[in-house]
Amino acid sequence: MTWLEYQNRQKIAELADGFMSYAEGGREHNETLIFLHGIPTWGYMWKDYLHVFSRTRRVIVPDLMGYGFSDKRDVFDRSLARQASYLVELMDQLQVKSATFIAHDLGGGLALRLATEYASRVDRLVLVNTVSYDSWPIELMLQLGHPRVERALPTSAVRQLLKWAMRQGFTSRPSGELLDDILRPYSTETGKLSLIRNASALNTNLTTELTPKLPSMQAPTLLLWGVDDRFQPSYYARRLQDDIPNCELVRIEGARHFVMLEQPQQMIREISRFLVQNPIDKSQKPAIGTDENLSKPKRKKKKDTLSPGELHA
Amino acid sequence: MRLMPDLKLTNYFRRTLFNESGLETESLLYDVRQTLRVTGTTSLFEKLSEQPVVFRETWTALKPILSSTEFEQAADELREEAVDLAARLGHVHAVKPLDLGESRAHHIEASLRLYHYILPKLLLTACLLEREFGLSRPHAIKPLDREIKRIPRGAPARMIALEKIDLPPADRELRQSLEDVRSTLGLNEVPEEFATLALWPDYLQASWKNLKPLIQDAKFPAAANQLRTKAQLLAEPLAISLTVPRKNIEDADESIDAASTQMRAWVQTLPSSVLNIILLDLDWHKPRELRASPFRVETKKSEGVLQ
């Protein structure tokens, strides 16, 4: 699926501070999964997962505010704290009482905030090479976040820098087309400035302050970690595993930071297993809008798998 | 993580942090955006800012007019005329055959609304400056006998970010489409509104395919001429309070003639831009909806003296 085909699937939610683009599938199902991207990416990273998991669950993949094709004006707060409230606002609009968050990189830090600050909205967590504690921001993002970068660097230079950096997140060199598609929303002056503002909003305090709260987390948690990650080393995974109760760590060999693109089959298998082994409390009220589906004939149970043909679509 | 050896950010910072010469222009461009109530810098002012002193002197003189309710009302009136003219030219009908998706449709429609708001204001501005720069020497200000009421500063709350692709695009097909736009319109450069529409190449190509024959019809230039005349008439009462001092510009060795040539070109080309955006917008809205300003400002007049 190209970036354009993916964007074609996206919908719009009007929030108080601006609009959010999101992709959605499997709306007829009760259980909701929300996939969260990191920086400098967007919901497109999860395109294959949207396709697979929407067969059996409702899947929502937002572009965070300031990212992807969500609002990119220079007028709102992009901190993790504010992003968490935007997500809750989106969930309210889409009538999602609670969800399982599958989150990568910065999105993982956001999911940790949701699990500690908005615990009732989080069923389970899958954290993929997530930022945590003081593991972020990386040096490149610190420098990118300087306000003068907008004047100092043309869009083409920022794109070149990001492509170089992103290649470090893959074990094998990714295709130029893939990187172009991932960086597409940031390939204009407006996109560049938005990314700079996103980088300047990165604040390690917003995960370090969660440290005393991690041992009280209720949500079952799966850590999926590309062990060769240069941005988020695996010793942070071990620290999270120690601090979060009911937390499982699966190390994914032969993968770096963008493990969801490098090892999708294994990722999908592990996520599916985790979801099945940690069912949500049945006494919870189902998401609004599904009651009318109760009378529909039951469908044959589908599997969460990705065929090779689908993987490369 | 080590940075690329040939792209050290620190070198860029050293150059920019200790080089303040661009900051005045940057501040003025910010002031322009806030005054015009738009989320990005438009090409007219980008080009004008290439001569920093011309830009500073011009903006200082221009700002009181562009921040006035009278200017906003004139732009509203010009927009209404433009919609009436465009509605008689035909329809593009580009949207329905395309599968745009909700997000893309949102972005396109919001971008058309932005240009529908700002282009009449830019046309009026160009008319003001064409007249002013065309004078052999600045005339004395004729003070008005009433106080000018100001419109609120800042882009409207729901105006989308003004976004354009970098030109020329890498994609060959898109490059050819934009080249066709440029040459059909008889311009030296791709107009900025098409640089925005190029963010959605399939929409650009589908809409241009149907827009082009409307532009090439004899009714189009006649409508553009009529709109230009209306803009010049509306600018006339505003222009009497505009004087751009020449001395600082001459001392800085910058050229009023170059700025004058620019403004003459804008006055020629902007009417087409205004009409094109409306023709595209008619796919989304009826004419009576488009006659109203998409970002309306309260524009009541009051009595007083111009400062």
XYZ file of C-alpha atoms in Angstrom:
620
model
C 0.000 0.000 0.000
C 1.466 3.367 -1.003
C 1.320 6.411 1.213
C -1.389 7.863 -1.019
C -3.545 4.742 -0.764
C -3.100 4.821 2.996
C -3.995 8.497 3.230
C -7.077 7.770 1.174
C -8.275 5.503 3.961
C -7.821 8.160 6.609
C -10.705 9.960 8.271
C -10.828 13.219 10.166
C -11.731 13.944 13.773
C -12.189 17.599 14.777
C -10.675 18.170 18.206
C -10.765 21.333 20.288
C -7.253 22.400 19.193
C -7.345 21.177 15.587
C -8.020 18.124 13.466
C -6.616 14.619 13.664
C -6.309 12.196 10.738
C -6.746 8.541 11.538
C -7.240 5.255 9.745
C -9.823 2.792 10.983
C -10.885 -0.753 10.282
C -13.023 -3.478 11.824
C -15.500 -1.051 13.303
C -18.008 -3.847 13.766
C -15.889 -5.581 16.413
C -16.125 -5.024 20.145
C -12.476 -4.947 21.138
C -10.402 -1.919 20.101
C -6.717 -1.711 19.308
C -5.058 1.688 18.907
C -1.683 1.751 17.168
C 0.614 4.688 17.965
C 3.583 5.770 15.851
C 6.758 7.579 16.871
C 8.919 10.399 15.560
C 9.537 11.176 12.660
C 6.905 8.766 11.348
C 3.119 8.538 11.089
C 0.298 6.006 11.099
C 1.530 4.581 7.782
C 4.072 2.537 9.778
C 1.218 0.323 10.934
C -0.500 -0.174 7.566
C -0.021 -3.953 7.476
C -1.174 -4.317 11.082
C -4.324 -2.329 10.366
C -5.073 -4.714 7.546
C -4.483 -7.865 9.616
C -6.002 -6.980 12.950
C -9.112 -5.262 11.598
C -10.382 -8.686 10.567
C -10.993 -9.513 14.213
C -10.925 -6.256 16.134
C -11.648 -2.585 15.709
C -8.371 -0.909 14.815
C -7.668 2.807 15.002
C -4.387 4.286 13.801
C -4.161 8.024 14.478
C -1.574 10.446 13.216
C -0.651 12.291 16.389
C -1.270 16.037 16.386
C 1.485 17.708 14.376
C 2.381 14.455 12.622
C 1.399 12.735 9.399
C -1.700 14.308 7.958
C -3.094 15.619 11.191
C -3.145 19.345 11.904
C 0.319 20.810 11.439
C -0.268 24.450 12.352
C 2.119 26.165 14.716
C -0.520 26.861 17.355
C -0.821 23.931 19.774
C 1.130 22.029 22.388
C 2.711 18.796 21.111
C 4.074 17.517 24.403
C 3.394 13.930 25.429
C 1.110 15.193 28.163
C -1.041 17.112 25.696
C -0.919 14.328 23.096
C -2.377 12.005 25.716
C -5.335 14.328 26.205
C -5.808 14.619 22.411
C -5.951 10.834 22.209
C -8.524 10.636 24.962
C -10.520 13.307 23.120
C -10.330 11.160 19.965
C -11.437 8.087 21.885
C -14.403 9.996 23.296
C -15.392 11.156 19.815
C -15.138 7.639 18.424
C -16.994 6.293 21.453
C -14.140 4.041 22.529
C -14.337 3.450 26.244
C -10.975 1.713 26.475
C -8.444 0.141 24.154
C -5.289 -1.892 23.854
C -2.443 0.372 22.803
C 0.249 -0.968 20.512
C 2.855 1.734 20.446
C 6.289 2.350 19.028
C 9.049 4.776 20.003
C 7.523 8.075 21.152
C 4.100 6.470 20.843
C 5.212 4.029 23.524
C 6.040 6.869 25.875
C 2.598 8.229 25.150
C 1.058 4.828 25.904
C 2.904 4.712 29.218
C 1.410 8.099 30.121
C -2.030 6.862 29.179
C -1.574 3.710 31.273
C -0.584 5.755 34.324
C -2.612 8.972 33.907
C -5.710 7.575 32.148
C -5.587 3.988 33.406
C -9.305 3.308 32.928
C -8.896 3.921 29.176
C -6.150 1.321 28.762
C -6.915 -2.407 28.569
C -3.470 -3.690 27.656
C -0.158 -2.338 26.389
C 2.185 -3.546 23.700
C 5.302 -1.378 23.744
C 7.647 -1.659 20.786
C 11.169 -0.221 21.210
C 9.564 2.510 23.207
C 11.011 5.657 24.734
C 11.042 5.489 28.513
C 12.752 6.956 31.581
C 15.596 9.128 30.205
C 16.190 7.106 27.030
C 15.168 10.062 24.854
C 15.332 12.395 23.031
C 18.230 11.181 20.913
C 20.832 13.758 19.970
C 19.525 14.244 16.448
C 16.080 15.124 17.754
C 17.534 17.526 20.318
C 19.287 19.394 17.545
C 16.341 19.181 15.148
C 14.147 20.753 17.810
C 16.150 23.977 17.906
C 13.856 26.792 16.653
C 16.503 28.149 14.311
C 16.686 24.909 12.350
C 13.727 26.146 10.341
C 15.848 28.974 8.950
C 19.108 27.067 8.943
C 18.102 23.988 6.980
C 16.048 23.750 3.799
C 13.434 20.994 3.618
C 15.631 18.902 1.352
C 18.469 18.927 3.888
C 16.179 17.915 6.741
C 14.802 15.092 4.626
C 18.328 13.927 3.772
C 19.303 14.016 7.435
C 16.218 12.078 8.498
C 16.691 9.452 5.798
C 20.245 8.921 6.937
C 19.125 8.629 10.556
C 16.249 6.296 9.761
C 18.553 3.911 7.906
C 20.271 3.363 11.246
C 16.953 1.962 12.467
C 17.035 -0.942 10.016
C 19.279 -3.989 9.938
C 19.216 -4.087 6.146
C 19.141 -0.929 4.077
C 15.488 -0.016 3.421
C 14.296 1.049 0.004
C 14.374 4.717 -0.869
C 10.688 4.514 -1.759
C 9.779 3.291 1.716
C 11.699 6.098 3.398
C 10.157 8.646 1.023
C 6.686 7.368 1.872
C 7.407 7.512 5.607
C 8.780 11.050 5.364
C 6.180 12.283 2.878
C 4.170 14.397 5.374
C 7.356 16.251 6.358
C 8.526 17.041 2.837
C 7.125 20.560 2.645
C 8.125 23.701 4.539
C 4.996 23.312 6.635
C 5.768 19.654 7.335
C 9.367 20.472 8.191
C 8.357 23.154 10.672
C 5.818 20.835 12.245
C 8.479 18.178 12.692
C 10.819 20.731 14.250
C 8.099 21.711 16.691
C 7.443 18.031 17.413
C 11.135 17.567 18.157
C 11.219 20.642 20.389
C 8.306 19.194 22.388
C 10.283 16.059 23.319
C 10.741 16.215 27.070
C 12.275 13.366 29.011
C 10.615 14.638 32.191
C 7.327 13.335 30.843
C 8.542 9.749 31.176
C 10.916 10.145 34.111
C 8.022 11.451 36.196
C 6.190 8.178 35.492
C 8.892 6.068 37.142
C 7.256 5.922 40.608
C 3.905 5.104 38.973
C 5.061 2.167 36.849
C 4.874 -0.410 39.653
C 1.177 0.472 40.073
C 0.273 -0.096 36.446
C -2.707 -2.413 36.021
C -2.647 -3.079 32.290
C -1.011 -6.339 31.165
C 2.045 -5.319 29.168
C 4.058 -6.898 26.398
C 7.420 -5.455 25.457
C 8.516 -6.280 21.916
C 12.080 -5.199 21.340
C 14.327 -5.277 18.292
C 17.486 -6.142 20.210
C 19.917 -4.384 17.876
C 18.207 -0.994 18.284
C 20.739 1.832 18.437
C 18.192 4.462 19.472
C 16.442 2.595 22.306
C 18.891 0.053 23.741
C 17.434 -3.137 25.160
C 18.570 -2.447 28.716
C 15.633 -0.020 28.907
C 13.404 -2.960 28.063
C 14.816 -4.922 30.979
C 14.260 -1.950 33.288
C 10.643 -1.675 32.161
C 10.157 -5.393 32.652
C 11.409 -5.054 36.229
C 9.263 -2.021 37.038
C 5.938 -2.915 35.414
C 3.935 -5.703 37.023
C 2.449 -8.362 34.728
C 4.984 -7.472 32.040
C 6.483 -9.836 29.492
C 9.529 -9.107 27.358
C 10.028 -10.701 23.949
C 13.355 -9.962 22.349
C 13.250 -9.910 18.578
C 16.539 -10.960 17.106
C 17.861 -9.552 13.871
C 15.934 -6.329 14.197
C 16.626 -2.755 15.092
C 14.406 0.194 15.909
C 11.838 -0.212 13.125
C 11.169 -3.793 14.107
C 7.515 -3.634 12.994
C 8.727 -3.201 9.425
C 11.651 -5.614 9.724
C 9.921 -8.565 11.418
C 6.173 -8.142 10.834
C 5.337 -11.851 10.904
C 6.885 -12.387 14.304
C 5.445 -9.148 15.620
C 1.918 -10.076 14.535
C 2.301 -13.553 16.007
C 3.467 -12.221 19.358
C 0.803 -9.513 19.526
C -1.920 -12.022 18.665
C -0.705 -14.473 21.268
C -0.557 -11.760 23.906
C -4.066 -10.534 23.126
C -5.484 -14.041 23.352
C -3.596 -14.877 26.545
C -4.701 -11.636 28.221
C -8.406 -11.283 27.468
C -10.165 -8.129 28.495
C -12.552 -8.334 31.443
C -15.899 -9.416 29.891
C -17.877 -7.416 32.383
C -16.695 -4.240 30.689
C -19.326 -2.473 28.644
C -18.685 -2.896 24.910
C -17.892 0.120 22.783
C -20.926 2.187 21.877
C -22.302 1.410 18.441
C -21.778 -2.322 18.493
C -25.030 -3.331 20.228
C -26.874 -3.281 16.913
C -24.406 -5.871 15.600
C -25.346 -8.488 18.177
C -28.112 -9.817 15.960
C -25.789 -10.361 13.010
C -24.837 -13.978 12.192
C -21.541 -15.048 13.702
C -18.665 -15.092 11.255
C -16.066 -17.791 10.961
C -13.180 -16.848 13.293
C -10.335 -15.288 11.328
C -6.681 -15.505 12.192
C -4.342 -12.609 12.761
C -1.829 -13.457 10.075
C -0.216 -11.717 7.190
C 0.363 -13.706 4.030
C 3.521 -13.019 2.030
C 1.399 -11.498 -0.725
C -0.278 -9.142 1.704
C 3.040 -8.277 3.331
C 4.431 -6.919 0.114
C 1.200 -5.242 -1.156
C 24.666 9.002 17.732
C 27.208 10.573 15.435
C 25.825 12.967 12.869
C 26.643 12.821 9.209
C 30.174 14.179 8.837
C 29.242 16.383 5.906
C 26.096 17.827 7.409
C 27.013 19.168 10.806
C 24.083 20.940 12.350
C 26.429 22.932 14.578
C 27.821 24.724 11.533
C 24.348 25.762 10.499
C 23.597 26.957 14.006
C 26.782 28.966 14.161
C 25.814 30.701 10.943
C 22.263 31.439 11.938
C 22.455 32.033 15.682
C 25.030 34.754 15.208
C 23.594 36.163 12.023
C 20.651 38.367 12.842
C 20.355 40.039 9.442
C 17.400 37.921 8.331
C 15.480 38.433 11.539
C 13.944 41.804 10.616
C 12.543 40.375 7.384
C 11.331 37.302 9.267
C 9.576 39.558 11.802
C 7.965 41.595 9.047
C 6.736 38.464 7.296
C 5.229 37.334 10.581
C 3.508 40.721 10.871
C 2.191 40.329 7.319
C 0.716 36.927 8.144
C -0.903 38.200 11.301
C -2.317 41.275 9.575
C -3.618 39.439 6.524
C -4.988 36.682 8.778
C -3.305 33.805 6.963
C -1.374 30.750 8.154
C 1.582 31.061 5.789
C 3.689 33.471 3.773
C 2.265 34.120 0.330
C 4.398 34.455 -2.793
C 3.629 38.145 -3.283
C 5.239 39.047 0.018
C 7.993 36.446 -0.330
C 9.059 38.125 -3.558
C 8.706 41.621 -2.113
C 10.911 40.612 0.837
C 13.787 39.824 -1.529
C 14.504 43.558 -1.325
C 14.561 44.034 2.470
C 14.372 47.840 2.551
C 11.661 48.058 -0.107
C 9.795 45.459 1.893
C 10.203 47.280 5.201
C 9.230 50.693 3.865
C 6.345 49.274 1.862
C 4.974 47.237 4.708
C 5.177 50.132 7.153
C 3.052 52.198 4.774
C 0.753 49.368 3.805
C -0.005 47.861 7.178
C -2.516 50.454 8.451
C -4.590 49.947 5.298
C -4.439 46.154 5.242
C -5.375 45.959 8.918
C -8.450 48.142 8.384
C -12.049 47.047 8.223
C -12.393 48.993 4.974
C -9.765 46.864 3.304
C -11.462 43.707 4.584
C -14.829 44.933 3.309
C -13.341 45.756 -0.074
C -11.898 42.255 -0.274
C -15.293 40.818 0.662
C -16.923 42.827 -2.114
C -14.268 41.737 -4.611
C -14.784 38.115 -3.624
C -18.533 38.390 -4.207
C -17.933 39.811 -7.673
C -15.453 37.051 -8.415
C -17.925 34.341 -7.453
C -20.616 35.868 -9.677
C -18.172 35.982 -12.588
C -16.854 32.452 -12.024
C -20.291 30.924 -11.689
C -21.027 31.987 -15.277
C -17.876 30.299 -16.632
C -18.882 26.695 -16.079
C -18.052 23.828 -13.727
C -14.987 21.675 -13.204
C -16.698 18.549 -11.784
C -13.428 16.938 -10.708
C -14.284 15.651 -7.241
C -16.989 13.021 -7.701
C -15.062 10.676 -10.030
C -12.134 10.621 -7.593
C -11.935 8.453 -4.488
C -10.485 11.103 -2.244
C -11.149 9.726 1.221
C -12.275 11.865 4.128
C -8.855 13.132 5.192
C -7.723 14.193 1.728
C -11.084 15.789 0.966
C -10.770 17.718 4.210
C -7.304 18.980 3.331
C -8.236 19.969 -0.231
C -11.450 21.720 0.676
C -9.773 23.570 3.557
C -6.929 24.676 1.279
C -9.363 25.965 -1.338
C -11.121 27.906 1.430
C -7.801 29.449 2.485
C -7.016 30.652 -1.031
C -10.594 31.800 -1.577
C -10.070 34.048 1.435
C -6.589 35.359 0.782
C -6.343 35.794 -3.009
C -8.823 38.702 -3.257
C -6.878 40.448 -0.473
C -3.625 39.909 -2.357
C -5.159 41.249 -5.580
C -6.277 44.402 -3.783
C -2.815 44.742 -2.231
C -1.175 44.414 -5.632
C -3.502 47.075 -7.061
C -2.615 49.435 -4.215
C 1.104 48.934 -4.703
C 0.954 49.042 -8.491
C -0.639 52.454 -8.229
C 1.758 53.683 -5.566
C 4.956 52.397 -7.170
C 3.796 53.711 -10.521
C 3.882 57.306 -9.253
C 7.067 59.122 -10.144
C 7.317 60.467 -6.640
C 5.326 59.811 -3.488
C 2.322 62.027 -2.979
C 1.468 63.722 0.288
C -0.773 61.771 2.606
C -4.342 62.986 2.633
C -5.528 62.328 6.143
C -8.921 60.719 6.403
C -11.613 62.434 8.412
C -12.495 59.340 10.397
C -10.784 56.788 12.596
C -9.947 53.501 10.970
C -11.294 50.448 12.731
C -8.923 47.500 12.808
C -9.733 43.882 12.126
C -8.506 41.286 14.633
C -4.971 40.037 14.146
C -4.006 36.443 13.563
C -5.104 33.578 11.356
C -8.648 32.339 11.912
C -8.895 29.474 14.376
C -9.827 26.851 11.815
C -7.754 27.981 8.835
C -5.574 25.114 7.648
C -1.797 25.535 7.478
C -0.738 27.005 4.139
C 1.307 24.211 2.614
C 3.003 23.940 -0.778
C 5.295 21.405 -2.411
C 8.878 22.360 -3.193
C 9.228 23.199 -6.864
C 10.085 21.606 -9.183
C 8.729 18.268 -7.939
C 10.794 15.115 -8.360
C 7.878 13.202 -9.905
C 8.002 13.554 -13.698
C 4.264 13.340 -14.281
C 3.565 15.971 -11.654
C 6.285 18.188 -13.080
C 4.657 17.948 -16.500
C 1.238 18.789 -15.084
C 2.556 21.878 -13.340
C 4.458 22.921 -16.428
C 1.209 22.663 -18.390
C -0.480 24.880 -15.774
C 2.296 27.436 -15.968
C 2.404 27.603 -19.732
C -1.388 27.646 -20.147
C -1.633 30.566 -17.748
C 1.257 32.294 -19.510
C 3.312 32.681 -16.359
C 7.009 32.567 -15.499
C 6.341 30.406 -12.436
C 3.790 27.932 -11.161
C 1.185 29.876 -9.149
C 1.316 29.079 -5.459
C -2.233 27.758 -5.273
C -1.251 25.010 -7.732
C 1.869 24.277 -5.687
C -0.576 23.559 -2.879
C -2.904 21.435 -5.010
C 0.157 19.440 -6.095
C 0.125 17.906 -2.598
C -2.671 15.736 -4.035
C -1.422 14.868 -7.521
C -4.461 12.898 -8.641
C -6.783 15.733 -7.635
C -4.559 18.290 -9.365
C -4.475 16.300 -12.581
C -8.212 15.585 -12.599
C -9.182 19.157 -11.788
C -6.680 20.719 -14.182
C -7.927 18.499 -17.002
C -11.399 20.016 -16.604
C -10.305 23.512 -15.600
C -8.000 24.061 -18.569
C -10.737 24.227 -21.228
C -12.623 26.782 -19.093
C -9.494 28.934 -18.901
C -8.940 28.665 -22.628
C -12.494 29.763 -23.394
C -12.844 33.425 -24.426
C -15.169 34.119 -21.491
C -12.354 33.512 -18.995
C -10.000 36.398 -19.877
C -13.032 38.680 -20.154
C -14.045 37.704 -16.610
C -10.468 38.172 -15.385
C -10.336 41.650 -16.938
C -13.624 42.578 -15.314
C -12.367 41.375 -11.952
C -9.138 43.335 -12.342
C -11.063 46.512 -13.088
C -13.248 45.973 -10.059
C -10.167 45.422 -7.865
C -8.562 48.635 -9.116
C -11.754 50.565 -8.447
C -12.025 49.162 -4.927
C -8.378 49.950 -4.253
C -8.718 53.598 -5.333
C -10.205 55.068 -2.121
C -7.750 53.035 -0.032
C -4.765 54.119 -2.096
C -5.046 57.812 -1.254
C -3.677 57.080 2.227
C -0.715 55.023 0.976
C 2.723 56.582 0.594
C 5.918 54.568 0.412
C 8.901 56.844 1.181
C 11.653 56.515 -1.386
C 14.735 57.913 0.292
C 15.682 54.894 2.413
C 15.127 52.630 -0.566
C 17.375 54.734 -2.788
C 20.019 54.946 -0.047
C 20.021 51.130 0.206
C 20.470 50.866 -3.556
C 17.292 48.851 -3.962
C 14.856 49.276 -6.790
C 11.322 50.627 -6.678
C 11.132 49.872 -10.402
C 11.723 46.172 -9.755
C 8.973 46.159 -7.122
C 6.711 48.081 -9.489
C 7.264 45.502 -12.221
C 6.453 42.735 -9.747
C 3.179 44.376 -8.722
C 2.129 44.984 -12.327
C 2.652 41.268 -12.940
C 0.597 40.356 -9.872
C -2.236 42.611 -10.972
C -2.232 40.802 -14.306
C -2.119 37.250 -12.931
C -4.034 37.294 -9.646
C -7.529 37.719 -11.165
C -7.063 34.351 -12.902
C -5.946 32.782 -9.641
C -9.018 34.127 -7.848
C -11.331 32.743 -10.537
C -9.551 29.368 -10.730
C -9.911 28.737 -7.028
C -13.600 29.589 -7.134
C -14.144 27.299 -10.114
C -12.556 24.461 -8.144
C -14.443 25.400 -5.006
C -17.762 25.201 -6.876
C -17.285 21.430 -6.744
C -17.676 21.687 -2.988
C -19.993 24.662 -2.442
C -22.807 26.512 -4.105
C -22.165 30.075 -5.368
C -24.238 31.679 -2.630
C -22.086 29.922 0.008
C -18.900 31.129 -1.666
C -20.065 34.758 -1.863
C -19.692 35.021 1.910
C -16.175 35.370 3.273
C -14.975 31.941 4.464
C -13.401 33.636 7.497
C -15.723 36.530 8.130
C -14.639 39.476 10.261
C -16.913 41.953 11.967
C -16.385 45.083 9.830
C -18.455 47.940 11.280
C -17.117 51.461 10.609
C -16.776 54.221 13.214
C -15.941 57.942 13.207
C -12.491 59.443 13.970
C -9.146 60.555 12.529
C -6.530 58.447 10.727
C -3.283 58.319 12.726
